[in-house]
Amino acid sequence: MTADAYLVILCDGADCPEPEGHWPVRFEPHTHRELRRLLKKHRGWRRTRDGRDLCPNHA
Ligand SMILES: [Zn+2]
C-alpha cells in the first residue's frame, strides 16, 4: 500500500516560495479537479482562464 500517495498541484507563479498545493489525505480528494475545489475554497488558490494554478501568494 502506498499510504503516502496524495494529489498535488503546483503553483505557476514566478519564484513561488511554496509551490505545492495539496490536501490532507483523510479528506480524500480523488481527482485534481476536486483538489482544486478544496484548495480554492479553503486555501485561496486560483485557477486562471488559461489553465494555470496560482497559490494564495500569487492570486
Ligand atoms: Zn505561488
mmCIF file with all atom_site columns, N, CA and C and ligand atoms in Angstrom:
data_model
loop_
_atom_site.group_PDB
_atom_site.id
_atom_site.type_symbol
_atom_site.label_atom_id
_atom_site.label_alt_id
_atom_site.label_comp_id
_atom_site.label_asym_id
_atom_site.label_entity_id
_atom_site.label_seq_id
_atom_site.pdbx_PDB_ins_code
_atom_site.Cartn_x
_atom_site.Cartn_y
_atom_site.Cartn_z
_atom_site.occupancy
_atom_site.B_iso_or_equiv
_atom_site.pdbx_formal_charge
_atom_site.auth_seq_id
_atom_site.auth_comp_id
_atom_site.auth_asym_id
_atom_site.auth_atom_id
_atom_site.pdbx_PDB_model_num
ATOM   1   N  N  . MET A 1 1  ? 0.837   -1.199 0.000   1.00 0.00 ? 1  MET A N  1
ATOM   2   C  CA . MET A 1 1  ? 0.000   0.000  0.000   1.00 0.00 ? 1  MET A CA 1
ATOM   3   C  C  . MET A 1 1  ? 0.870   1.246  0.000   1.00 0.00 ? 1  MET A C  1
ATOM   4   N  N  . THR A 1 2  ? 0.487   2.222  -0.786  1.00 0.00 ? 2  THR A N  1
ATOM   5   C  CA . THR A 1 2  ? 1.246   3.462  -0.817  1.00 0.00 ? 2  THR A CA 1
ATOM   6   C  C  . THR A 1 2  ? 0.492   4.522  -0.038  1.00 0.00 ? 2  THR A C  1
ATOM   7   N  N  . ALA A 1 3  ? 0.708   4.500  1.269   1.00 0.00 ? 3  ALA A N  1
ATOM   8   C  CA . ALA A 1 3  ? -0.036  5.391  2.159   1.00 0.00 ? 3  ALA A CA 1
ATOM   9   C  C  . ALA A 1 3  ? 0.334   6.849  1.960   1.00 0.00 ? 3  ALA A C  1
ATOM   10  N  N  . ASP A 1 4  ? 1.510   7.094  1.356   1.00 0.00 ? 4  ASP A N  1
ATOM   11  C  CA . ASP A 1 4  ? 1.953   8.470  1.211   1.00 0.00 ? 4  ASP A CA 1
ATOM   12  C  C  . ASP A 1 4  ? 1.563   9.054  -0.136  1.00 0.00 ? 4  ASP A C  1
ATOM   13  N  N  . ALA A 1 5  ? 0.738   8.353  -0.881  1.00 0.00 ? 5  ALA A N  1
ATOM   14  C  CA . ALA A 1 5  ? 0.308   8.874  -2.174  1.00 0.00 ? 5  ALA A CA 1
ATOM   15  C  C  . ALA A 1 5  ? -0.747  9.946  -1.962  1.00 0.00 ? 5  ALA A C  1
ATOM   16  N  N  . TYR A 1 6  ? -0.510  11.097 -2.544  1.00 0.00 ? 6  TYR A N  1
ATOM   17  C  CA . TYR A 1 6  ? -1.514  12.148 -2.453  1.00 0.00 ? 6  TYR A CA 1
ATOM   18  C  C  . TYR A 1 6  ? -1.419  13.045 -3.670  1.00 0.00 ? 6  TYR A C  1
ATOM   19  N  N  . LEU A 1 7  ? -2.498  13.700 -3.971  1.00 0.00 ? 7  LEU A N  1
ATOM   20  C  CA . LEU A 1 7  ? -2.536  14.572 -5.132  1.00 0.00 ? 7  LEU A CA 1
ATOM   21  C  C  . LEU A 1 7  ? -1.879  15.909 -4.819  1.00 0.00 ? 7  LEU A C  1
ATOM   22  N  N  . VAL A 1 8  ? -1.239  16.453 -5.817  1.00 0.00 ? 8  VAL A N  1
ATOM   23  C  CA . VAL A 1 8  ? -0.562  17.744 -5.671  1.00 0.00 ? 8  VAL A CA 1
ATOM   24  C  C  . VAL A 1 8  ? -0.823  18.575 -6.915  1.00 0.00 ? 8  VAL A C  1
ATOM   25  N  N  . ILE A 1 9  ? -1.043  19.870 -6.737  1.00 0.00 ? 9  ILE A N  1
ATOM   26  C  CA . ILE A 1 9  ? -0.985  20.778 -7.869  1.00 0.00 ? 9  ILE A CA 1
ATOM   27  C  C  . ILE A 1 9  ? 0.121   21.782 -7.588  1.00 0.00 ? 9  ILE A C  1
ATOM   28  N  N  . LEU A 1 10 ? 0.705   22.310 -8.628  1.00 0.00 ? 10 LEU A N  1
ATOM   29  C  CA . LEU A 1 10 ? 1.845   23.200 -8.488  1.00 0.00 ? 10 LEU A CA 1
ATOM   30  C  C  . LEU A 1 10 ? 1.480   24.620 -8.900  1.00 0.00 ? 10 LEU A C  1
ATOM   31  N  N  . CYS A 1 11 ? 1.957   25.588 -8.127  1.00 0.00 ? 11 CYS A N  1
ATOM   32  C  CA . CYS A 1 11 ? 1.737   26.988 -8.456  1.00 0.00 ? 11 CYS A CA 1
ATOM   33  C  C  . CYS A 1 11 ? 2.550   27.365 -9.676  1.00 0.00 ? 11 CYS A C  1
ATOM   34  N  N  . ASP A 1 12 ? 1.931   28.082 -10.606 1.00 0.00 ? 12 ASP A N  1
ATOM   35  C  CA . ASP A 1 12 ? 2.609   28.540 -11.811 1.00 0.00 ? 12 ASP A CA 1
ATOM   36  C  C  . ASP A 1 12 ? 3.110   29.967 -11.684 1.00 0.00 ? 12 ASP A C  1
ATOM   37  N  N  . GLY A 1 13 ? 2.987   30.557 -10.494 1.00 0.00 ? 13 GLY A N  1
ATOM   38  C  CA . GLY A 1 13 ? 3.500   31.897 -10.274 1.00 0.00 ? 13 GLY A CA 1
ATOM   39  C  C  . GLY A 1 13 ? 5.020   31.905 -10.278 1.00 0.00 ? 13 GLY A C  1
ATOM   40  N  N  . ALA A 1 14 ? 5.605   33.031 -10.641 1.00 0.00 ? 14 ALA A N  1
ATOM   41  C  CA . ALA A 1 14 ? 7.057   33.130 -10.728 1.00 0.00 ? 14 ALA A CA 1
ATOM   42  C  C  . ALA A 1 14 ? 7.686   33.129 -9.342  1.00 0.00 ? 14 ALA A C  1
ATOM   43  N  N  . ASP A 1 15 ? 8.781   32.370 -9.195  1.00 0.00 ? 15 ASP A N  1
ATOM   44  C  CA . ASP A 1 15 ? 9.552   32.319 -7.953  1.00 0.00 ? 15 ASP A CA 1
ATOM   45  C  C  . ASP A 1 15 ? 8.679   32.043 -6.736  1.00 0.00 ? 15 ASP A C  1
ATOM   46  N  N  . CYS A 1 16 ? 7.846   31.040 -6.854  1.00 0.00 ? 16 CYS A N  1
ATOM   47  C  CA . CYS A 1 16 ? 6.937   30.757 -5.756  1.00 0.00 ? 16 CYS A CA 1
ATOM   48  C  C  . CYS A 1 16 ? 7.678   30.149 -4.573  1.00 0.00 ? 16 CYS A C  1
ATOM   49  N  N  . PRO A 1 17 ? 7.462   30.709 -3.366  1.00 0.00 ? 17 PRO A N  1
ATOM   50  C  CA . PRO A 1 17 ? 8.137   30.169 -2.185  1.00 0.00 ? 17 PRO A CA 1
ATOM   51  C  C  . PRO A 1 17 ? 7.504   28.874 -1.688  1.00 0.00 ? 17 PRO A C  1
ATOM   52  N  N  . GLU A 1 18 ? 6.306   28.613 -2.109  1.00 0.00 ? 18 GLU A N  1
ATOM   53  C  CA . GLU A 1 18 ? 5.587   27.431 -1.587  1.00 0.00 ? 18 GLU A CA 1
ATOM   54  C  C  . GLU A 1 18 ? 4.707   26.870 -2.706  1.00 0.00 ? 18 GLU A C  1
ATOM   55  N  N  . PRO A 1 19 ? 5.347   26.275 -3.718  1.00 0.00 ? 19 PRO A N  1
ATOM   56  C  CA . PRO A 1 19 ? 4.644   25.965 -4.966  1.00 0.00 ? 19 PRO A CA 1
ATOM   57  C  C  . PRO A 1 19 ? 3.694   24.780 -4.909  1.00 0.00 ? 19 PRO A C  1
ATOM   58  N  N  . GLU A 1 20 ? 3.784   23.961 -3.861  1.00 0.00 ? 20 GLU A N  1
ATOM   59  C  CA . GLU A 1 20 ? 2.946   22.764 -3.842  1.00 0.00 ? 20 GLU A CA 1
ATOM   60  C  C  . GLU A 1 20 ? 1.646   23.004 -3.098  1.00 0.00 ? 20 GLU A C  1
ATOM   61  N  N  . GLY A 1 21 ? 0.531   22.624 -3.736  1.00 0.00 ? 21 GLY A N  1
ATOM   62  C  CA . GLY A 1 21 ? -0.760  22.663 -3.079  1.00 0.00 ? 21 GLY A CA 1
ATOM   63  C  C  . GLY A 1 21 ? -1.296  21.260 -2.941  1.00 0.00 ? 21 GLY A C  1
ATOM   64  N  N  . HIS A 1 22 ? -1.529  20.842 -1.715  1.00 0.00 ? 22 HIS A N  1
ATOM   65  C  CA . HIS A 1 22 ? -2.104  19.514 -1.517  1.00 0.00 ? 22 HIS A CA 1
ATOM   66  C  C  . HIS A 1 22 ? -3.066  19.578 -0.354  1.00 0.00 ? 22 HIS A C  1
ATOM   67  N  N  . TRP A 1 23 ? -3.650  18.451 -0.065  1.00 0.00 ? 23 TRP A N  1
ATOM   68  C  CA . TRP A 1 23 ? -4.700  18.429 0.941   1.00 0.00 ? 23 TRP A CA 1
ATOM   69  C  C  . TRP A 1 23 ? -4.541  17.173 1.779   1.00 0.00 ? 23 TRP A C  1
ATOM   70  N  N  . PRO A 1 24 ? -4.836  17.246 3.093   1.00 0.00 ? 24 PRO A N  1
ATOM   71  C  CA . PRO A 1 24 ? -4.678  16.055 3.936   1.00 0.00 ? 24 PRO A CA 1
ATOM   72  C  C  . PRO A 1 24 ? -5.446  14.856 3.380   1.00 0.00 ? 24 PRO A C  1
ATOM   73  N  N  . VAL A 1 25 ? -4.801  13.713 3.457   1.00 0.00 ? 25 VAL A N  1
ATOM   74  C  CA . VAL A 1 25 ? -5.340  12.500 2.829   1.00 0.00 ? 25 VAL A CA 1
ATOM   75  C  C  . VAL A 1 25 ? -6.694  12.110 3.401   1.00 0.00 ? 25 VAL A C  1
ATOM   76  N  N  . ARG A 1 26 ? -6.929  12.438 4.660   1.00 0.00 ? 26 ARG A N  1
ATOM   77  C  CA . ARG A 1 26 ? -8.178  11.969 5.271   1.00 0.00 ? 26 ARG A CA 1
ATOM   78  C  C  . ARG A 1 26 ? -9.410  12.560 4.603   1.00 0.00 ? 26 ARG A C  1
ATOM   79  N  N  . PHE A 1 27 ? -9.239  13.682 3.880   1.00 0.00 ? 27 PHE A N  1
ATOM   80  C  CA . PHE A 1 27 ? -10.382 14.261 3.178   1.00 0.00 ? 27 PHE A CA 1
ATOM   81  C  C  . PHE A 1 27 ? -10.560 13.667 1.784   1.00 0.00 ? 27 PHE A C  1
ATOM   82  N  N  . GLU A 1 28 ? -9.582  12.853 1.377   1.00 0.00 ? 28 GLU A N  1
ATOM   83  C  CA . GLU A 1 28 ? -9.689  12.041 0.180   1.00 0.00 ? 28 GLU A CA 1
ATOM   84  C  C  . GLU A 1 28 ? -10.125 12.775 -1.088  1.00 0.00 ? 28 GLU A C  1
ATOM   85  N  N  . PRO A 1 29 ? -9.373  13.772 -1.508  1.00 0.00 ? 29 PRO A N  1
ATOM   86  C  CA . PRO A 1 29 ? -9.649  14.255 -2.871  1.00 0.00 ? 29 PRO A CA 1
ATOM   87  C  C  . PRO A 1 29 ? -9.159  13.218 -3.862  1.00 0.00 ? 29 PRO A C  1
ATOM   88  N  N  . HIS A 1 30 ? -10.029 12.769 -4.740  1.00 0.00 ? 30 HIS A N  1
ATOM   89  C  CA . HIS A 1 30 ? -9.683  11.675 -5.642  1.00 0.00 ? 30 HIS A CA 1
ATOM   90  C  C  . HIS A 1 30 ? -9.223  12.173 -7.002  1.00 0.00 ? 30 HIS A C  1
ATOM   91  N  N  . THR A 1 31 ? -9.523  13.413 -7.302  1.00 0.00 ? 31 THR A N  1
ATOM   92  C  CA . THR A 1 31 ? -9.142  13.938 -8.606  1.00 0.00 ? 31 THR A CA 1
ATOM   93  C  C  . THR A 1 31 ? -8.506  15.314 -8.414  1.00 0.00 ? 31 THR A C  1
ATOM   94  N  N  . HIS A 1 32 ? -7.748  15.746 -9.431  1.00 0.00 ? 32 HIS A N  1
ATOM   95  C  CA . HIS A 1 32 ? -7.166  17.079 -9.362  1.00 0.00 ? 32 HIS A CA 1
ATOM   96  C  C  . HIS A 1 32 ? -8.257  18.145 -9.367  1.00 0.00 ? 32 HIS A C  1
ATOM   97  N  N  . ARG A 1 33 ? -9.371  17.829 -10.030 1.00 0.00 ? 33 ARG A N  1
ATOM   98  C  CA . ARG A 1 33 ? -10.483 18.776 -10.061 1.00 0.00 ? 33 ARG A CA 1
ATOM   99  C  C  . ARG A 1 33 ? -11.026 19.002 -8.651  1.00 0.00 ? 33 ARG A C  1
ATOM   100 N  N  . GLU A 1 34 ? -11.178 17.918 -7.898  1.00 0.00 ? 34 GLU A N  1
ATOM   101 C  CA . GLU A 1 34 ? -11.671 18.034 -6.529  1.00 0.00 ? 34 GLU A CA 1
ATOM   102 C  C  . GLU A 1 34 ? -10.632 18.702 -5.634  1.00 0.00 ? 34 GLU A C  1
ATOM   103 N  N  . LEU A 1 35 ? -9.363  18.370 -5.862  1.00 0.00 ? 35 LEU A N  1
ATOM   104 C  CA . LEU A 1 35 ? -8.298  19.011 -5.091  1.00 0.00 ? 35 LEU A CA 1
ATOM   105 C  C  . LEU A 1 35 ? -8.306  20.520 -5.315  1.00 0.00 ? 35 LEU A C  1
ATOM   106 N  N  . ARG A 1 36 ? -8.463  20.953 -6.572  1.00 0.00 ? 36 ARG A N  1
ATOM   107 C  CA . ARG A 1 36 ? -8.510  22.389 -6.867  1.00 0.00 ? 36 ARG A CA 1
ATOM   108 C  C  . ARG A 1 36 ? -9.699  23.051 -6.180  1.00 0.00 ? 36 ARG A C  1
ATOM   109 N  N  . ARG A 1 37 ? -10.820 22.354 -6.142  1.00 0.00 ? 37 ARG A N  1
ATOM   110 C  CA . ARG A 1 37 ? -12.010 22.903 -5.496  1.00 0.00 ? 37 ARG A CA 1
ATOM   111 C  C  . ARG A 1 37 ? -11.751 23.123 -3.992  1.00 0.00 ? 37 ARG A C  1
ATOM   112 N  N  . LEU A 1 38 ? -11.124 22.143 -3.350  1.00 0.00 ? 38 LEU A N  1
ATOM   113 C  CA . LEU A 1 38 ? -10.817 22.252 -1.928  1.00 0.00 ? 38 LEU A CA 1
ATOM   114 C  C  . LEU A 1 38 ? -9.822  23.376 -1.660  1.00 0.00 ? 38 LEU A C  1
ATOM   115 N  N  . LEU A 1 39 ? -8.780  23.455 -2.491  1.00 0.00 ? 39 LEU A N  1
ATOM   116 C  CA . LEU A 1 39 ? -7.762  24.484 -2.288  1.00 0.00 ? 39 LEU A CA 1
ATOM   117 C  C  . LEU A 1 39 ? -8.324  25.871 -2.553  1.00 0.00 ? 39 LEU A C  1
ATOM   118 N  N  . LYS A 1 40 ? -9.233  25.974 -3.501  1.00 0.00 ? 40 LYS A N  1
ATOM   119 C  CA . LYS A 1 40 ? -9.856  27.259 -3.797  1.00 0.00 ? 40 LYS A CA 1
ATOM   120 C  C  . LYS A 1 40 ? -10.739 27.711 -2.640  1.00 0.00 ? 40 LYS A C  1
ATOM   121 N  N  . LYS A 1 41 ? -11.518 26.784 -2.125  1.00 0.00 ? 41 LYS A N  1
ATOM   122 C  CA . LYS A 1 41 ? -12.472 27.125 -1.074  1.00 0.00 ? 41 LYS A CA 1
ATOM   123 C  C  . LYS A 1 41 ? -11.787 27.440 0.240   1.00 0.00 ? 41 LYS A C  1
ATOM   124 N  N  . HIS A 1 42 ? -10.742 26.665 0.570   1.00 0.00 ? 42 HIS A N  1
ATOM   125 C  CA . HIS A 1 42 ? -10.173 26.746 1.913   1.00 0.00 ? 42 HIS A CA 1
ATOM   126 C  C  . HIS A 1 42 ? -8.813  27.430 1.978   1.00 0.00 ? 42 HIS A C  1
ATOM   127 N  N  . ARG A 1 43 ? -8.089  27.468 0.858   1.00 0.00 ? 43 ARG A N  1
ATOM   128 C  CA . ARG A 1 43 ? -6.722  27.973 0.911   1.00 0.00 ? 43 ARG A CA 1
ATOM   129 C  C  . ARG A 1 43 ? -6.501  29.186 0.026   1.00 0.00 ? 43 ARG A C  1
ATOM   130 N  N  . GLY A 1 44 ? -7.481  29.560 -0.789  1.00 0.00 ? 44 GLY A N  1
ATOM   131 C  CA . GLY A 1 44 ? -7.323  30.739 -1.617  1.00 0.00 ? 44 GLY A CA 1
ATOM   132 C  C  . GLY A 1 44 ? -6.589  30.536 -2.920  1.00 0.00 ? 44 GLY A C  1
ATOM   133 N  N  . TRP A 1 45 ? -6.436  29.283 -3.339  1.00 0.00 ? 45 TRP A N  1
ATOM   134 C  CA . TRP A 1 45 ? -5.823  29.023 -4.642  1.00 0.00 ? 45 TRP A CA 1
ATOM   135 C  C  . TRP A 1 45 ? -6.748  29.460 -5.763  1.00 0.00 ? 45 TRP A C  1
ATOM   136 N  N  . ARG A 1 46 ? -6.162  29.770 -6.921  1.00 0.00 ? 46 ARG A N  1
ATOM   137 C  CA . ARG A 1 46 ? -6.959  30.154 -8.084  1.00 0.00 ? 46 ARG A CA 1
ATOM   138 C  C  . ARG A 1 46 ? -6.557  29.349 -9.307  1.00 0.00 ? 46 ARG A C  1
ATOM   139 N  N  . ARG A 1 47 ? -7.524  29.137 -10.193 1.00 0.00 ? 47 ARG A N  1
ATOM   140 C  CA . ARG A 1 47 ? -7.289  28.516 -11.493 1.00 0.00 ? 47 ARG A CA 1
ATOM   141 C  C  . ARG A 1 47 ? -7.574  29.587 -12.533 1.00 0.00 ? 47 ARG A C  1
ATOM   142 N  N  . THR A 1 48 ? -6.575  29.943 -13.316 1.00 0.00 ? 48 THR A N  1
ATOM   143 C  CA . THR A 1 48 ? -6.767  31.012 -14.289 1.00 0.00 ? 48 THR A CA 1
ATOM   144 C  C  . THR A 1 48 ? -7.451  30.482 -15.538 1.00 0.00 ? 48 THR A C  1
ATOM   145 N  N  . ARG A 1 49 ? -7.967  31.426 -16.349 1.00 0.00 ? 49 ARG A N  1
ATOM   146 C  CA . ARG A 1 49 ? -8.683  31.018 -17.556 1.00 0.00 ? 49 ARG A CA 1
ATOM   147 C  C  . ARG A 1 49 ? -7.767  30.316 -18.552 1.00 0.00 ? 49 ARG A C  1
ATOM   148 N  N  . ASP A 1 50 ? -6.484  30.641 -18.510 1.00 0.00 ? 50 ASP A N  1
ATOM   149 C  CA . ASP A 1 50 ? -5.570  29.973 -19.434 1.00 0.00 ? 50 ASP A CA 1
ATOM   150 C  C  . ASP A 1 50 ? -4.949  28.720 -18.811 1.00 0.00 ? 50 ASP A C  1
ATOM   151 N  N  . GLY A 1 51 ? -5.538  28.235 -17.736 1.00 0.00 ? 51 GLY A N  1
ATOM   152 C  CA . GLY A 1 51 ? -5.167  26.920 -17.227 1.00 0.00 ? 51 GLY A CA 1
ATOM   153 C  C  . GLY A 1 51 ? -4.002  26.864 -16.279 1.00 0.00 ? 51 GLY A C  1
ATOM   154 N  N  . ARG A 1 52 ? -3.637  28.001 -15.684 1.00 0.00 ? 52 ARG A N  1
ATOM   155 C  CA . ARG A 1 52 ? -2.551  27.977 -14.716 1.00 0.00 ? 52 ARG A CA 1
ATOM   156 C  C  . ARG A 1 52 ? -3.122  27.938 -13.308 1.00 0.00 ? 52 ARG A C  1
ATOM   157 N  N  . ASP A 1 53 ? -2.358  27.330 -12.393 1.00 0.00 ? 53 ASP A N  1
ATOM   158 C  CA . ASP A 1 53 ? -2.746  27.301 -10.987 1.00 0.00 ? 53 ASP A CA 1
ATOM   159 C  C  . ASP A 1 53 ? -1.912  28.327 -10.235 1.00 0.00 ? 53 ASP A C  1
ATOM   160 N  N  . LEU A 1 54 ? -2.601  29.111 -9.393  1.00 0.00 ? 54 LEU A N  1
ATOM   161 C  CA . LEU A 1 54 ? -1.900  30.128 -8.627  1.00 0.00 ? 54 LEU A CA 1
ATOM   162 C  C  . LEU A 1 54 ? -2.211  29.970 -7.138  1.00 0.00 ? 54 LEU A C  1
ATOM   163 N  N  . CYS A 1 55 ? -1.148  29.918 -6.328  1.00 0.00 ? 55 CYS A N  1
ATOM   164 C  CA . CYS A 1 55 ? -1.310  29.795 -4.888  1.00 0.00 ? 55 CYS A CA 1
ATOM   165 C  C  . CYS A 1 55 ? -1.729  31.157 -4.313  1.00 0.00 ? 55 CYS A C  1
ATOM   166 N  N  . PRO A 1 56 ? -2.083  31.227 -3.018  1.00 0.00 ? 56 PRO A N  1
ATOM   167 C  CA . PRO A 1 56 ? -2.506  32.493 -2.418  1.00 0.00 ? 56 PRO A CA 1
ATOM   168 C  C  . PRO A 1 56 ? -1.459  33.598 -2.528  1.00 0.00 ? 56 PRO A C  1
ATOM   169 N  N  . ASN A 1 57 ? -0.184  33.227 -2.626  1.00 0.00 ? 57 ASN A N  1
ATOM   170 C  CA . ASN A 1 57 ? 0.862   34.232 -2.764  1.00 0.00 ? 57 ASN A CA 1
ATOM   171 C  C  . ASN A 1 57 ? 0.793   34.955 -4.101  1.00 0.00 ? 57 ASN A C  1
ATOM   172 N  N  . HIS A 1 58 ? 0.196   34.316 -5.079  1.00 0.00 ? 58 HIS A N  1
ATOM   173 C  CA . HIS A 1 58 ? 0.139   34.882 -6.427  1.00 0.00 ? 58 HIS A CA 1
ATOM   174 C  C  . HIS A 1 58 ? -1.281  35.208 -6.884  1.00 0.00 ? 58 HIS A C  1
ATOM   175 N  N  . ALA A 1 59 ? -2.266  34.809 -6.110  1.00 0.00 ? 59 ALA A N  1
ATOM   176 C  CA . ALA A 1 59 ? -3.650  35.009 -6.537  1.00 0.00 ? 59 ALA A CA 1
ATOM   177 C  C  . ALA A 1 59 ? -3.998  36.482 -6.635  1.00 0.00 ? 59 ALA A C  1
HETATM 178 ZN ZN . ZN  B 2 .  ? 2.689   30.790 -5.850  1.00 0.00 ? 1  ZN  B ZN 1
#
